[in-house]
Each structure stands twice: as structure tokens, then as C-alpha cells.
Coordinates of C-alpha atoms in Angstrom, one line a residue:
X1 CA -84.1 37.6 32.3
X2 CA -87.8 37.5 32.7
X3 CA -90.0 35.7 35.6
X4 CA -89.8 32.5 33.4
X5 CA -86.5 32.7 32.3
X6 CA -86.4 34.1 29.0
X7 CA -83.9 36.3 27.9
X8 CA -84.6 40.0 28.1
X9 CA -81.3 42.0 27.2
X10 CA -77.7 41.0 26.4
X11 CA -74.5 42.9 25.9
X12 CA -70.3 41.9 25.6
X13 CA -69.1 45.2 24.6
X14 CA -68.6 46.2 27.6
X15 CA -66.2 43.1 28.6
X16 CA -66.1 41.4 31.9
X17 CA -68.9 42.7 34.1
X18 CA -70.0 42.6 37.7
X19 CA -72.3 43.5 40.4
X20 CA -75.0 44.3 37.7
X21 CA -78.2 45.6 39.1
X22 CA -81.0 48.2 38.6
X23 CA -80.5 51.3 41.1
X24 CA -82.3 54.7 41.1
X25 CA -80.7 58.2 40.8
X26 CA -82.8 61.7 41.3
X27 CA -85.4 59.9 40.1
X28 CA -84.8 57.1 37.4
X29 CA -83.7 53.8 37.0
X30 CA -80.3 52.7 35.7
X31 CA -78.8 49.7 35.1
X32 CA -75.2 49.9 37.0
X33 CA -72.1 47.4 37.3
X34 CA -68.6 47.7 37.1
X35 CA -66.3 46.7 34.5
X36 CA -62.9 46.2 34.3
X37 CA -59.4 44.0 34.9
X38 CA -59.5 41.4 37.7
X39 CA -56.8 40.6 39.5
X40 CA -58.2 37.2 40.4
X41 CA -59.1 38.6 43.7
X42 CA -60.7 42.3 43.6
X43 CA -60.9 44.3 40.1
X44 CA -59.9 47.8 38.6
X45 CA -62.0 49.7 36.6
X46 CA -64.9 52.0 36.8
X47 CA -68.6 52.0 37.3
X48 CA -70.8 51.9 34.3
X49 CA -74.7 53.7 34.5
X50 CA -76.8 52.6 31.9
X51 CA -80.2 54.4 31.1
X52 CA -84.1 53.3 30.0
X53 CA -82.7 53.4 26.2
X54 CA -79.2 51.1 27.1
X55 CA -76.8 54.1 26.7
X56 CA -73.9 55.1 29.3
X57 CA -75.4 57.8 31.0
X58 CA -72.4 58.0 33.2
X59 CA -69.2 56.1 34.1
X60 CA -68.3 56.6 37.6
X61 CA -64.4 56.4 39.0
X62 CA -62.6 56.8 42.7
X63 CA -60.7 59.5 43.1
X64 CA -57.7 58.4 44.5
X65 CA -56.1 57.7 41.2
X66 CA -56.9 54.0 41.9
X67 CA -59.4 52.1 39.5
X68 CA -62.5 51.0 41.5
X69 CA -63.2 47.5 42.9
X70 CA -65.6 45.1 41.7
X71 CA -67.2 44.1 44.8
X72 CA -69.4 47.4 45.8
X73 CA -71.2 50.2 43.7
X74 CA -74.3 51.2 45.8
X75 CA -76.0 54.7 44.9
X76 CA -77.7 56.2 47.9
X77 CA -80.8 58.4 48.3
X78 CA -78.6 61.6 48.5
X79 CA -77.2 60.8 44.7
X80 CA -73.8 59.5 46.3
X81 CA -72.2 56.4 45.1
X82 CA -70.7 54.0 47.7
X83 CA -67.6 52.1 46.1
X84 CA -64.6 50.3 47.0
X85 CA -60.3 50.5 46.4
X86 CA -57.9 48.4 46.6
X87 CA -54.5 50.2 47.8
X88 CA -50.8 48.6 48.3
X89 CA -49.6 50.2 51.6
X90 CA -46.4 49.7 53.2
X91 CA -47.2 47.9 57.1
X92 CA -45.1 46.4 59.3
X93 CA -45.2 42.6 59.2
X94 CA -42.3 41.3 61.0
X95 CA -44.4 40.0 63.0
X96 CA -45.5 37.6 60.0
X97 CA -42.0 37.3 59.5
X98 CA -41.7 39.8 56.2
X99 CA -38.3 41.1 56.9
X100 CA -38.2 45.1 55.7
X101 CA -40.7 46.9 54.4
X102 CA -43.8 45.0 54.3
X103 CA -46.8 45.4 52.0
X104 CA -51.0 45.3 52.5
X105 CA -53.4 45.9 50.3
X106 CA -55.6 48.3 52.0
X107 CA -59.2 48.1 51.9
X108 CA -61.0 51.3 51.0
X109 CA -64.1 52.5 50.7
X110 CA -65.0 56.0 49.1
X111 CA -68.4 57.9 49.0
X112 CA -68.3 59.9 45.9
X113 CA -70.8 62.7 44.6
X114 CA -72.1 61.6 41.2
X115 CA -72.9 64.5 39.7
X116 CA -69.8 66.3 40.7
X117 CA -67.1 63.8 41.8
X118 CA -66.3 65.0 44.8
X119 CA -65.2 62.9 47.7
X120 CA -67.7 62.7 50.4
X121 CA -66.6 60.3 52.6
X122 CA -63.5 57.9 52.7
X123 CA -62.5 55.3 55.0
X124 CA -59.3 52.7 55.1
X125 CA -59.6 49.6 56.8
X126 CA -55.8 49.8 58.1
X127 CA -56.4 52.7 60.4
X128 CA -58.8 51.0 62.7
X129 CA -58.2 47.6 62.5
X130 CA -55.4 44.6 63.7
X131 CA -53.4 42.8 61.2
X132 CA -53.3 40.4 63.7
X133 CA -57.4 40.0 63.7
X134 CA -57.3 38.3 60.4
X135 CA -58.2 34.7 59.2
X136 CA -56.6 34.6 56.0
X137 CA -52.5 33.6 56.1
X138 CA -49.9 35.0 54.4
X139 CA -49.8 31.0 53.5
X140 CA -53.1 30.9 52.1
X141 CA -52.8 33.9 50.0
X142 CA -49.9 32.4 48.5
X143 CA -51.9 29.1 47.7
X144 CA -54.1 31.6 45.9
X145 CA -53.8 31.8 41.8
X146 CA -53.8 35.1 40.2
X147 CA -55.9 35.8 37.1
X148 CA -54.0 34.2 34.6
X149 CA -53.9 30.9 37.5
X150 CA -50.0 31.0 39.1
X151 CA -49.6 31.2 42.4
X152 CA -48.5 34.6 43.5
X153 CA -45.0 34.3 45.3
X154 CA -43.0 36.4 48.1
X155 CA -46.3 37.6 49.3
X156 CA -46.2 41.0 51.5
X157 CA -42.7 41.5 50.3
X158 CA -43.3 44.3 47.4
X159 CA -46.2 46.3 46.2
X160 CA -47.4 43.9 43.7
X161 CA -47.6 40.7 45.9
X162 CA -49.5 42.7 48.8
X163 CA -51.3 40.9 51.3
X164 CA -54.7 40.9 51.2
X165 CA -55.4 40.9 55.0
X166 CA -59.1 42.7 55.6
X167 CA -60.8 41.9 51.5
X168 CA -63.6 44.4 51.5
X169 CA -66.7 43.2 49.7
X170 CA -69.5 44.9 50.4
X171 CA -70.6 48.8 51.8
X172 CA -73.9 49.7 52.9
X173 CA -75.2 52.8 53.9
X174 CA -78.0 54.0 57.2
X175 CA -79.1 57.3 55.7
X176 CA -80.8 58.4 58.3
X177 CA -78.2 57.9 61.4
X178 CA -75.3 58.4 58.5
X179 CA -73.4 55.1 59.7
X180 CA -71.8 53.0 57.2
X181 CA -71.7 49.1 56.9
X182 CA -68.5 47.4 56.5
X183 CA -68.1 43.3 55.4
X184 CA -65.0 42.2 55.7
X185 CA -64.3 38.8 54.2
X186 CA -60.6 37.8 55.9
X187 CA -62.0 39.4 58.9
X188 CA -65.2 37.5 59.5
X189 CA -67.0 40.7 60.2
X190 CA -69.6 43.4 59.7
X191 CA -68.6 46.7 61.1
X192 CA -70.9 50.1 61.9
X193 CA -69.2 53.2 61.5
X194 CA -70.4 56.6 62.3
X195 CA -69.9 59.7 59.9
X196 CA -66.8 60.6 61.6
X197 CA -64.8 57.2 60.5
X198 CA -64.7 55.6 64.1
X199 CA -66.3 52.2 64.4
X200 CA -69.6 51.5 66.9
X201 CA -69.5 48.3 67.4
X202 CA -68.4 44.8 64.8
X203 CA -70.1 41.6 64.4
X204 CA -68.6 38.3 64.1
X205 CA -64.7 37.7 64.5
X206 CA -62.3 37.4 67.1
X207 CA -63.4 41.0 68.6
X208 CA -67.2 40.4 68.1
X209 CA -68.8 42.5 70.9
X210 CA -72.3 40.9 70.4
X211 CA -73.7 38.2 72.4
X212 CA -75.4 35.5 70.3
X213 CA -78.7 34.5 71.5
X214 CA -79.1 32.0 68.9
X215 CA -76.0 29.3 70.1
X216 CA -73.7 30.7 67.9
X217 CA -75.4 30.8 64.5
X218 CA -75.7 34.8 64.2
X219 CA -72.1 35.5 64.9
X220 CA -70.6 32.6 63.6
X221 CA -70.3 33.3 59.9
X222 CA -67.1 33.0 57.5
X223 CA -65.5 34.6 54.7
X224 CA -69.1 35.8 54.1
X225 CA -70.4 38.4 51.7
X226 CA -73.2 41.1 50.8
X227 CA -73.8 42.8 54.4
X228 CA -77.0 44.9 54.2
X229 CA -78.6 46.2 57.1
X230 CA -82.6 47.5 56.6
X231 CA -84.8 49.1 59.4
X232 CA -85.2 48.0 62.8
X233 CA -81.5 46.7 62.9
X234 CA -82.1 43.8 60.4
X235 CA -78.9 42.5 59.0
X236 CA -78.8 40.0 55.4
X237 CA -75.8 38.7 54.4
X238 CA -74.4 35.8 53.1
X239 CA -72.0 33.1 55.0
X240 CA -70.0 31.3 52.9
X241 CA -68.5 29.6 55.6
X242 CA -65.7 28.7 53.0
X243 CA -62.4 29.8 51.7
X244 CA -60.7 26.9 49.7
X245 CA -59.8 23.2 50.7
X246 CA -57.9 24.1 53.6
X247 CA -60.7 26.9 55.1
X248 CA -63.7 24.8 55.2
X249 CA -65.5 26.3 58.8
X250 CA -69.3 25.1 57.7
X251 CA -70.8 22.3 56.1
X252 CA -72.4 24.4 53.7
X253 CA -73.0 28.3 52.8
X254 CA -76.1 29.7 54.5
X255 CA -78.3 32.9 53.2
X256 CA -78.7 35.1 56.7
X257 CA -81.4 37.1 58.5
X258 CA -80.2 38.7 61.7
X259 CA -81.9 40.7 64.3
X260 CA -79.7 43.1 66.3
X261 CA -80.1 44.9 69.2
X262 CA -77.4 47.6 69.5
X263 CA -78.6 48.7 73.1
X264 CA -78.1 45.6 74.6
X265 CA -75.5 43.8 72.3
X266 CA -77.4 40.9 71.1
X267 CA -77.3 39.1 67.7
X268 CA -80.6 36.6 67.2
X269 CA -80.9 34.5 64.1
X270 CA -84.0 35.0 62.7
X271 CA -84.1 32.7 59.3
X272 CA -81.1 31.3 57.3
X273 CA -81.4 30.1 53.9
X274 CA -79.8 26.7 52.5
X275 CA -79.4 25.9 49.1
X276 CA -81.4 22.5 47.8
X277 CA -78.5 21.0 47.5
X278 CA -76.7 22.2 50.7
X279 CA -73.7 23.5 48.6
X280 CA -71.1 25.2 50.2
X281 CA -69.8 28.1 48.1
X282 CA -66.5 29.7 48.1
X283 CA -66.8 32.9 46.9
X284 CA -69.3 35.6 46.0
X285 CA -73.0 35.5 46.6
X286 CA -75.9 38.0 47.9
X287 CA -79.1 37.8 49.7
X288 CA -81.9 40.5 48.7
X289 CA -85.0 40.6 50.6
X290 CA -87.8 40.8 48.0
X291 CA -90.0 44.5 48.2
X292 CA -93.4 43.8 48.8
X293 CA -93.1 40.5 50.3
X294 CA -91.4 38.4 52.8
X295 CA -89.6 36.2 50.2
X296 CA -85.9 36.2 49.6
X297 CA -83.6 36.1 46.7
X298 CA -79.8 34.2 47.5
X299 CA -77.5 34.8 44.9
X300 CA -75.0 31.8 45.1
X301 CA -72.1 33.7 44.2
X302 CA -69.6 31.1 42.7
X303 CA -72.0 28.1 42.0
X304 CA -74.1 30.2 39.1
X305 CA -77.6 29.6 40.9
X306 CA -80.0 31.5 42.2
X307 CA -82.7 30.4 44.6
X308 CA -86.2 32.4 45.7
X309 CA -87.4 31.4 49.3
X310 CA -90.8 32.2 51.0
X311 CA -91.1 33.4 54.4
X312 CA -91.0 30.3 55.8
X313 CA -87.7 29.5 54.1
X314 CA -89.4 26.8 51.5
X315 CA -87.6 27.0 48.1
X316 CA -90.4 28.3 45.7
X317 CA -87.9 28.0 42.5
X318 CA -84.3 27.2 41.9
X319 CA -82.6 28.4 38.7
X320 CA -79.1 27.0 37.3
X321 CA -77.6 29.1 34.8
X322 CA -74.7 26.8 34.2
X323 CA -75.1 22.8 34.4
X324 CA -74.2 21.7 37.7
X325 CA -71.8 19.1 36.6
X326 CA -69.5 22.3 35.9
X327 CA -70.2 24.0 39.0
X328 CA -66.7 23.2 40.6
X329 CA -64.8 24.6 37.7
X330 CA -66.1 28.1 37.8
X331 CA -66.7 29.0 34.2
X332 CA -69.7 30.0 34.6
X333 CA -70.4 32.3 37.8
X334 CA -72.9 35.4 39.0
X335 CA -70.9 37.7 41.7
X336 CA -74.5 38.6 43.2
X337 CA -78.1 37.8 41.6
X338 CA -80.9 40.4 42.0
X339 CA -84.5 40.9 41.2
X340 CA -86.8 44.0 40.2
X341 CA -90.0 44.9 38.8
X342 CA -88.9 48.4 37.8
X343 CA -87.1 48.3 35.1
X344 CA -88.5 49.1 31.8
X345 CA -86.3 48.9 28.8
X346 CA -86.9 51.0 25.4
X347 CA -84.2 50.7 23.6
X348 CA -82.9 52.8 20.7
X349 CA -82.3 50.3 18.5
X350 CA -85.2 49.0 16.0
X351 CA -85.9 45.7 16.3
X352 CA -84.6 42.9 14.8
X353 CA -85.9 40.7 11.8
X354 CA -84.7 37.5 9.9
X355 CA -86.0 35.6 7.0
X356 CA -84.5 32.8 4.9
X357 CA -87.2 31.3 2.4
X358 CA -86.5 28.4 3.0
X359 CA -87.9 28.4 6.7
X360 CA -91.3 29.8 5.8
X361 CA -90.6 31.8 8.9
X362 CA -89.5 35.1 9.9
X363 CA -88.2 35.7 12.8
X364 CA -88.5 39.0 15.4
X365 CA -86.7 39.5 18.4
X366 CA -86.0 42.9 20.1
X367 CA -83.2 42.9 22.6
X368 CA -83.9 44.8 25.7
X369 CA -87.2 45.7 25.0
X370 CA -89.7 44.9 28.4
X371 CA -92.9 46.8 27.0
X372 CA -93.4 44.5 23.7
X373 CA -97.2 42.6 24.3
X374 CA -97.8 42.2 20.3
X375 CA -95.7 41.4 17.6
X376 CA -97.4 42.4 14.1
X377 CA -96.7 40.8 11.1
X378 CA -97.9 43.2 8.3
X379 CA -97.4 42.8 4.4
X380 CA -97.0 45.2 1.1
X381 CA -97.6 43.4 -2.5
X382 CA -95.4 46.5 -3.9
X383 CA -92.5 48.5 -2.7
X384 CA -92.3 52.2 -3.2
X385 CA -88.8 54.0 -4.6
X386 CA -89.0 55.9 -1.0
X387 CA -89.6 51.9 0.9
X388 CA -86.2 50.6 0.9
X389 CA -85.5 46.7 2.0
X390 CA -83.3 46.9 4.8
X391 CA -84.1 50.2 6.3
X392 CA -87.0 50.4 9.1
X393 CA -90.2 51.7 8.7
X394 CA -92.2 54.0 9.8
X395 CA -95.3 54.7 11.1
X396 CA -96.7 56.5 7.7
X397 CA -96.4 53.5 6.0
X398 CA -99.4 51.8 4.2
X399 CA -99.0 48.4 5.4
X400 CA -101.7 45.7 5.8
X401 CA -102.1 43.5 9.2
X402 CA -101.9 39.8 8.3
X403 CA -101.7 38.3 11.8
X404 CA -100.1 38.6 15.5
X405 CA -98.7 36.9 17.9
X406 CA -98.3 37.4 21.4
X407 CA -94.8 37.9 23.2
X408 CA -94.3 35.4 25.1
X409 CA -90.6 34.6 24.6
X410 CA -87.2 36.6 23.7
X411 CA -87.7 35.2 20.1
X412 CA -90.8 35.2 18.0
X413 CA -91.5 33.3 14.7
X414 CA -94.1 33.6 12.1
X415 CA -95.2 31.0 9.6
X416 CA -95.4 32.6 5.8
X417 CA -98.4 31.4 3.9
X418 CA -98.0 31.4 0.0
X419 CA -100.8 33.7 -0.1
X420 CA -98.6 36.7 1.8
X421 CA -97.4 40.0 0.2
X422 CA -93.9 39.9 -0.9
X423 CA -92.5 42.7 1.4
X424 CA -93.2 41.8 5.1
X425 CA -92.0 43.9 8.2
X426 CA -93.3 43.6 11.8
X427 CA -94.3 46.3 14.2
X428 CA -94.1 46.3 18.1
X429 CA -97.1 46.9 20.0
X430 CA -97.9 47.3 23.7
X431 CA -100.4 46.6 26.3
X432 CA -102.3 50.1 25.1
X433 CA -102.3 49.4 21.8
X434 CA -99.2 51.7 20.9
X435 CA -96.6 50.9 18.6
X436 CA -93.7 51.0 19.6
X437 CA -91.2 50.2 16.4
X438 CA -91.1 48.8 13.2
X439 CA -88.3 46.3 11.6
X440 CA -86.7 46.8 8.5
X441 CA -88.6 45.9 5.0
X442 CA -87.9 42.5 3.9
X443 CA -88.4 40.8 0.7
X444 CA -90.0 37.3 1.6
X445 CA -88.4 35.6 -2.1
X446 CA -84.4 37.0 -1.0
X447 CA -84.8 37.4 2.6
X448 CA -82.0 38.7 5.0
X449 CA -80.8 36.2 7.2
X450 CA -77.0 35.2 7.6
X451 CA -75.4 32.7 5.4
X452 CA -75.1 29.4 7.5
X453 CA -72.7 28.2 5.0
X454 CA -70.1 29.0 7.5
X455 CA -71.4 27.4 10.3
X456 CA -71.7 24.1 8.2
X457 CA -68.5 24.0 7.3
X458 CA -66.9 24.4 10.8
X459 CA -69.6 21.0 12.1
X460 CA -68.4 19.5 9.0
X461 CA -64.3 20.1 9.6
X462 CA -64.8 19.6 13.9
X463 CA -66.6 15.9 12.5
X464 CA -63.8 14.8 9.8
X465 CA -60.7 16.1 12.4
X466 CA -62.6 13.8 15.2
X467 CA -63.4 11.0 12.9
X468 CA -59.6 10.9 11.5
X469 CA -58.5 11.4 14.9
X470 CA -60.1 8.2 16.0
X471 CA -59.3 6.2 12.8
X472 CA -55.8 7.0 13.7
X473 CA -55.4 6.0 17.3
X474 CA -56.9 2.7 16.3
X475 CA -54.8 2.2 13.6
X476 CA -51.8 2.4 15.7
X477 CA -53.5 0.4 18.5
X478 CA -54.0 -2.1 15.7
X479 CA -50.0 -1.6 14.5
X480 CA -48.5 -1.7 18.1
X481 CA -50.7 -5.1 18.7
X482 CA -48.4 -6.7 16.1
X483 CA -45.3 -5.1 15.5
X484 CA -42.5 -7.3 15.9
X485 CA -44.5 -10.5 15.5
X486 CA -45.6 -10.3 18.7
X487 CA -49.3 -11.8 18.9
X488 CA -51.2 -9.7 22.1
X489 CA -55.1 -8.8 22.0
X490 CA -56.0 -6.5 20.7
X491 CA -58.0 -4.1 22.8
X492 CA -59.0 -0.9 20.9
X493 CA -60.8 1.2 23.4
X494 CA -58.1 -0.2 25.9
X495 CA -57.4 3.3 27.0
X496 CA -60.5 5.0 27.2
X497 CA -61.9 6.5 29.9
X498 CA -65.2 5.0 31.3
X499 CA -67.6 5.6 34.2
X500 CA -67.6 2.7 37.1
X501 CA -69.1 2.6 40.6
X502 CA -69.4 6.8 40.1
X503 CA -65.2 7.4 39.3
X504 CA -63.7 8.0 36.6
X505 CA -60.8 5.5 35.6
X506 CA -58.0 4.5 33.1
X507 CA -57.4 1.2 32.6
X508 CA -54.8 -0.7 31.3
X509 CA -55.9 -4.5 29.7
X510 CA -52.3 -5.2 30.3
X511 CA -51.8 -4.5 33.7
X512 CA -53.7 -6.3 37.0
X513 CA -56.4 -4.1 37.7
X514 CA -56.0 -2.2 40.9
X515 CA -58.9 -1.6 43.1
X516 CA -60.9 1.7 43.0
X517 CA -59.9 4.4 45.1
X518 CA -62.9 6.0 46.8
X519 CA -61.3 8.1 49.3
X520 CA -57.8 8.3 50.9
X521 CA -55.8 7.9 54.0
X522 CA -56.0 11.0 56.6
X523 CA -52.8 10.4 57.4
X524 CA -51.6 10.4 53.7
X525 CA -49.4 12.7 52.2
X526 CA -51.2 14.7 49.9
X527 CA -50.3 18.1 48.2
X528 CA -52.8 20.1 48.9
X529 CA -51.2 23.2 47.6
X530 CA -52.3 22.0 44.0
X531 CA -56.0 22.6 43.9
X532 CA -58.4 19.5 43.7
X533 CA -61.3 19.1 41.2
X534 CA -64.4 20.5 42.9
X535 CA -62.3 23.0 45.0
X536 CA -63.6 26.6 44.7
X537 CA -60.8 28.1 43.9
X538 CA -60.7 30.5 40.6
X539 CA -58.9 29.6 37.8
X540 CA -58.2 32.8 35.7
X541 CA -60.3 35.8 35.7
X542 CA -62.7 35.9 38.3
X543 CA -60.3 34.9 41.4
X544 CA -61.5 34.9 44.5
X545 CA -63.5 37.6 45.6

């Protein structure tokens, strides 16, 4: 989308996507994500590179055999790609008391060549550090759904109930030392290590070996995500500070800013960022610092929000993609949220034109296009043989200019006056006066636009189905009230839910009415295992990442 929030491109052929952003490579901008299965906890698939026109200019893969991980797909400077794997490996976890053969899933991370495909770099989490140094139980993982939202039993016990025990989610890169930037979600940590594979120093955890200037509120992050480090030893990331109900370590998740110095070991906390509602997120999330500026951007990961902050930390706009009164169920979520002023879209496809007569109006839209200033409307009395309806013009076409309009959002309409040509198209223009594309020819007296006598019918059938719904369960409501000569009142919305004092209740005209429950005893037994509405926790794909 656009700096006001209109729509500039959308795609679903390419299925569940993630980590979508504009990167360069030897020179030009691509759009890049991944796309693929996920396992409700870290994905397989590949890395998708998408150029100025929307076509796959490359698809990326690790090449371990292994599909590549949602969470990371960085290009660097060099034309590398920085990306991450997910690997069962048999460990030793009698000490967690697996009995046997025990199973991880080890966290990988693999610098790849793009134009080759050769393995630069690769380094495994399990060779350098602890099991022991994790926050996330064999316990929790097994409160954990999968995608398709069972709980995963017998963790650590076979390949395909691994435990998760490190969760890599993001890889950075210094180009000029060469060190690499580790997060590691279960860990609590960000980790520097050199070209050779060993680790400098880590931040955060139960080994941090910084000392926090700042009481505690550089070092004391959680189950965090999106590490980036930029010059002079500036870290961003984001702290969650949350897991699920039963990992709860901050009152709410906080965008970072963190000074470093790696002579003397000292972590200072130079701005955090809170969202407007103090939300605290359980999974996902980013924090980009804006080029050219001091603002920031904080992705809010699971909560689909994004917030821009100036540089004293005041909110200068907050955008919901989803209603907030979903927000706890997770259908609608943005892994990380990003913002550029590079991107310039031309795609190869014409753009698009509809006209029912009806309307008076045709309508232009072209998805993906960024350069579009004008839209044209322009008029022919007569067709040529050579002119087809349906087929786009071009530029050799003797068409007249009856108005414009300017873009201003993904979707432009034009009133038709009676006095108009009968064959109407509409050309593109830029800022320079260039025109870009033509739609297709369109007779004003047919026109082209779908049939909505499908959509009708579907409002029409959803409204007799709920209406005969209703008319039944208040026919039986009005039945049950006297069968058997019994003479009760009759109550017909007895049943229905309502809002009071800010619950939601059922009640029952026949029983005593028992008083609201606003909260409950600490000391109750409750199952936590089952997850609560509100909880973060991810309910099909999507998982916890």
C-alpha cells in the first residue's frame, strides 16, 4: 500500500507468503518473501524474487536438501542471500528426561550465492550453544498446536515431534567486519559471530556477557524478534516479552533501540517503542529504522498493526489492517511490516477496465502500477475491423480526449455523459506526460463488467437460510412452551446471547440468575493447557513463530 493507505499491488497465486519486502540485488529492486508449508512454528519452502514488471526473477532454496524457513531471507551487498533451516537432529536429552535417542530441531542458518547457489557460509545453533540455556520447556512445546491446531505429543522423542529448543528468527549481516547476527527466540538472545563460526560475545539470556547501563531494560528482552544491527554498534529489535498464557515476562511488547559498546561490554537503552495501546504481542513483529530520518517503523507481528514513530518516540500514525476486536484470534496477521520509497512497479499486464451501462461509470484500476499520475478517458464514435472490443490498444490509435482524472486511489471512476462516443478506453499517463498503457476497447451500450447475478443470488439464499433459521427456533421455542399442557412463559430470545457490564452471557429465564463472573480465583483450578480467548497462541497455519 501507499502513504495513505490505498492499495497498490495484490497477488494469491503464490499461496501463503511471508517476510515480504523490497531488497536490492547488483543493482535493482525486487520484491522478495518466502513461500511455502508452515508447520505452525517455522515454514518450508523457498524464497521468491520478484522484479519491476511482477515476474519471478528467481526462486532461491537452501542447499541442504531442506526447504527454507520463513523467518529470514536477507540479500547482502555482496549478492548473497542470508536464510534460515530448520533440521531434526538426534541430541541427548536425558537430562529432560527423553529416554533414548532424543530429537532437536536445529537452527540453521545458510549464506547462499544467488547467482550460483553455492554455499558460502553455514552455521548450526547446536554446535555452540547449551540445551540447558533455553527458556522454552519441552512442556510448553507440547502445549503448542501444530498447523492444523492439535497439540503435538511425545515431544523430543522422534524426528517429527523435535524440540524446538534455540527457534531462529532473524540473521543479519556486518559486511564490513564479516560477523553475523544471530536472534534466538527460546534463547532470549542476540549473538555476534565472526566469519569463522565462533561466537564474540551474546546479548541477553542466562549467559549475557553485557552489563546493562540502563537498569535492566537493554538486556532484559523475551522471546523477541527482528535483531538488526546498523553502524556504530546500534542494535533494533523487537521484545515481545511474551510466549503464550503461561510465558508472560513483560507487561507489554516494546520496539528496541540499543547502543553497544563491544570494548567495554555495555548495553544502554537508547529509545523503546510502545504500541498505543500497550499490546503485548506473542509472536512475530519487526522494527525498521526509517532512511533519511530518525523515525521508526514497528511491525506488530501477530496483532496486524503497524505503527510510525518520530524521534522522540510520539506515534505519528497507527494503521490496523484487521479490526482490533479480532486481534486475539489471529486471522489476520503481518510477520514483519516494512516501508520504502524505491519501489517502482510497471507491470506487464494492461490495465484493467469495467463498464456496466447501467452505472454511467467505467471503471480503471491498474494493479501494481506506482508511476500512474493521469487516468485518460478517450472516445471513438466508430470502431475499425483492425479495433477489436476486448483487446488493448495502442498508441496508433485515433482516439479523442474527453476528460481526466487524477490518481488518487487504487480504483478510478468516470461518469459517462449521453453525449460520449460509443467505444471508450482509457490510457495511463505519468508525471512527464508519457503514456504508459492503454485498456481494452469497450462498447459503452454492452459493456464488459461481470454478471452480478451470482452475487445476488448467494445475499439472497445466506438471507432466506437465516430468516428460516430463526422462524424455526422460535417455532419450537413457541412448541416446547406448551407441549404437554404445560402453561410456562414464553421467552423467545431466552437463549440469546447479549452484551452486559462488558461480558458476554447465556442466560436461562428458567434458572436463578447467577452473578457475573469478572475474573477468577488464583487459587482455582483452571486448565490452562486449553488456550483462552485472547491468548496468542496460533490456531492453524501461521503457528508460532
Amino acid at each position: 500500500m501507499d502513504s495513505r493507505g490505498e492499495l497498490v499491488w495484490v497477488e494469491d497465486k503464490y499461496g501463503q507468503a511471508m517476510d515480504f519486502k523490497v531488497q536490492q540485488y547488483r543493482g535493482q529492486n525486487y520484491l522478495t518473501f518466502w513461500t511455502g508449508s508452515d508447520t505452525g512454528t517455522f515454514g518450508t519452502g523457498s524464497y521468491l524474487m520478484l522484479d519491476s514488471s511482477y515476474q519471478v526473477y528467481k526462486r532461491v532454496k537452501p542447499t541442504i536438501g531442506l526447504g527454507g524457513d520463513l523467518h529470514e531471507f536477507k540479500i547482502t551487498r555482496n549478492g548473497t542471500a542470508l536464510m534460515t533451516v530448520y533440521e531434526p537432529t538426534s541430541a541427548n536429552l536425558s537430562a529432560f528426561g527423553i529416554a533414548g535417542q532424543g530429537w532437536i530441531y536445529d537452527s540453521i542458518f545458510q549464506e547462499i550465492d544467488i547467482g550460483t547457489g553455492e554455499v558460502v557460509f553455514e552455521w548450526r545453533a547446536s554446535q555452540h550453544y547449551d540445551i540447558e540455556d533455553t527458556f522454552h520447556t519441552i512442556e510448553a512445546e507440547a502445549r503448542r498446536p501444530d498447523s492444523s491446531g492439535h497439540k503435538i505429543a511425545h515431544i523430543g522423542e522422534s524426528p517429527h515431534t523435535a524440540w524446538d529448543f534455540f527457534h531462529i528468527n532473524s540473521v543479519d549481516k556486518d559486511e564490513e567486519s564479516g560477523n553475523y547476527y544471530v536472534s534466538s527466540r527460546y534463547m532470549h538472545t542476540v549473538t555476534c559471530i565472526n566469519p569463522h563460526g565462533d561466537i564474540l560475545w551474546i546479548l541477553g539470556g542466562k549467559k549475557n556477557q553485557f552489563t546493562d547501563l540502563s537498569m535492566g531494560r537493554a538486556t532484559n528482552f523475551s522471546f523477541q524478534h527482528h535483531a538488526r544491527m546498523h553502524e556504530n554498534n546500534i542494535l533494533t529489535l523487537f521484545d515481545n516479552g511474551k510466549y503464550d498464557s503461561r510465558s508472560k515476562n513483560a507487561e507489554y511488547s516494546r520496539g528496541l533501540v540499543i547502543s553497544l559498546d563491544v570494548e567495554k561490554m555495555t548495553a544502554s537503552l537508547v529509545r523503546e517503542y510502545v504500541h498505543p495501546d500497550h499490546r503485548l504481542v506473542g509472536s512475530q513483529g519487526s522494527v525498521q529504522l526509517l532512511p533519511g530520518s530518525d523515525h521508526a517503523l514497528v511491525g506488530w507481528g501477530y496483532v496486524p498493526a503497524f505503527t510510525e514513530f518520530d524521534a522522540q518516540g510520539q506515534v505519528l500514525c497507527d494503521v490496523h489492517i484487521a479490526p482490533s476486536i479480532f486481534w486475539g484470534f489471529g486471522w489476520v496477521k503481518s510477520y514483519r511490516a516494512f516501508r520504502s520509497s524505491s519501489w517502482v512497479g510497471m507491470p506487464s499486464t494492461p490495465p484493467s477496465v469495467y463498464l456496466r451501462p447501467r452505472d454511467k461509470r467505467v471503471y480503471v484500476s491498474w494493479n501494481g502500477a506506482t508511476e500512474v499520475d493521469i487516468w485518460v478517458l478517450q472516445g471513438r464514435a466508430e470502431v475499425e475491423t483492425e479495433i477489436q472490443l476486448g483487446v488493448n490498444a495502442t498508441e496508433d490509435d485515433t482516439f479523442q480526449d474527453l476528460t481526466y482524472i487524477r490518481k488518487e486511489r487504487f480504483e478510478t471512476s468516470f461518469s459517462i455523459k449521453a453525449d460520449m462516443p460509443r467505444y471508450l478506453r482509457v490510457a495511463a499517463v505519468d508525471r512527464q506526460g508519457h503514456i504508459l498503457g492503454y485498456t481494452e476497447v469497450v462498447d459503452r451500450r454492452v459493456g464488459n463488467a461481470p454478471s452480478d447475478v451470482a452475487y445476488h443470488f448467494v445475499i439472497s439464499t445466506c438471507a432466506i437460510v437465516v430468516t428460516s433459521c430463526l422462524g424455526w427456533y422460535l417455532w419450537r421455542r413457541w412448541h416446547n412452551s406448551r407441549r404437554g399442557g404445560q402453561k410456562r412463559q414464553w421467552n423467545p430470545l431466552g437463549r440469546f446471547w447479549h452484551r452486559k457490564s462488558s461480558l458476554i452471557t447465556s442466560v436461562d429465564p428458567e434458572k436463578e440468575a447467577a452473578p457475573l463472573r469478572t475474573g477468577w480465583d488464583e487459587n482455582e483450578n483452571v486448565d490452562m493447557d486449553e488456550p483462552q480467548q485472547g491468548d496468542d497462541i496460533e490456531h492453524g497455519a501461521g503457528g508460532l513463530v
